[in-house]
C-alpha atoms as one frame of an Amber mdcrd trajectory, in Angstrom:
protein
 -32.379   2.252   0.192 -29.543   3.977   2.049 -27.063   1.452   0.597 -28.042
   2.521  -2.910 -27.608   6.185  -1.976 -24.162   5.447  -0.494 -23.074   3.545
  -3.623 -24.254   6.398  -5.832 -22.412   8.884  -3.625 -19.208   6.812  -3.766
 -19.521   6.514  -7.538 -20.073  10.253  -7.911 -17.002  10.969  -5.764 -14.913
   8.496  -7.756 -15.993  10.097 -11.024 -15.145  13.531  -9.635 -11.700  12.282
  -8.557 -11.034  10.763 -11.996 -12.031  14.015 -13.666  -9.802  16.011 -11.316
  -6.770  13.800 -12.045  -7.297  14.030 -15.805  -7.731  17.808 -15.607  -4.573
  18.102 -13.493  -2.727  16.313 -16.309  -3.871  18.757 -18.975  -6.848  16.676
 -20.046  -4.714  13.802 -21.310  -5.904  10.472 -19.852  -2.654   8.739 -20.868
  -0.605  11.265 -18.895  -2.993  10.843 -15.953  -2.465   7.073 -15.976   1.319
   7.527 -16.079   1.145   9.934 -13.135  -0.941   7.481 -11.124   1.439   4.610
 -11.897   4.415   6.694 -10.778   2.586   7.598  -7.570   1.757   3.935  -6.969
   5.419   3.000  -7.409   6.469   5.696  -4.928   3.925   4.454  -2.388   5.068
   0.835  -2.815   8.677   1.881  -2.155   7.544   3.774   0.923   5.695   0.715
   2.234   8.782  -1.438   1.673  10.947   1.012   3.651   8.422   1.128   6.477
   8.140  -2.672   6.564  11.924  -2.944   6.730  11.970  -0.526   9.658   9.567
  -2.634  11.741  11.184  -4.633  14.469  11.001  -8.405  14.164   9.233  -8.640
  17.515   6.418  -6.460  16.263   5.751  -8.550  13.162   6.465 -11.983  14.653
   3.850 -14.508  13.686   2.437 -12.498  10.797   2.488 -14.240   7.468   4.216
 -12.628   4.550   6.416 -10.413   6.715  10.057 -11.261   7.093  12.693  -9.242
   8.883  15.271  -7.665   6.608  17.825  -6.719   9.243  20.343  -9.090  10.738
  19.554 -10.095  14.247  19.972 -12.766  16.791  18.539 -16.119  15.961  15.940
 -17.423  18.375  16.097 -21.047  17.277  15.851 -23.628  19.950  18.502 -26.286
  19.846  17.978 -29.718  21.254  20.534 -30.873  23.798  21.392 -34.527  23.998
């Protein structure tokens, strides 16, 4: 029963947030969507800058993360 109460609470909060965003945009849902898309774009750019600032050693071994700075290569070469 507590799961149902939590879901209802989350839904109520989401509805309140949607209403607040639309009201902040003068009641125009189209303007609210534009504002949210602009904010999403800003956040994506911020994430890209933060990812670029991470050192390669910190992200080593994680998939989908590649270093963007030049650095020393740690390739092993075979010696004959």
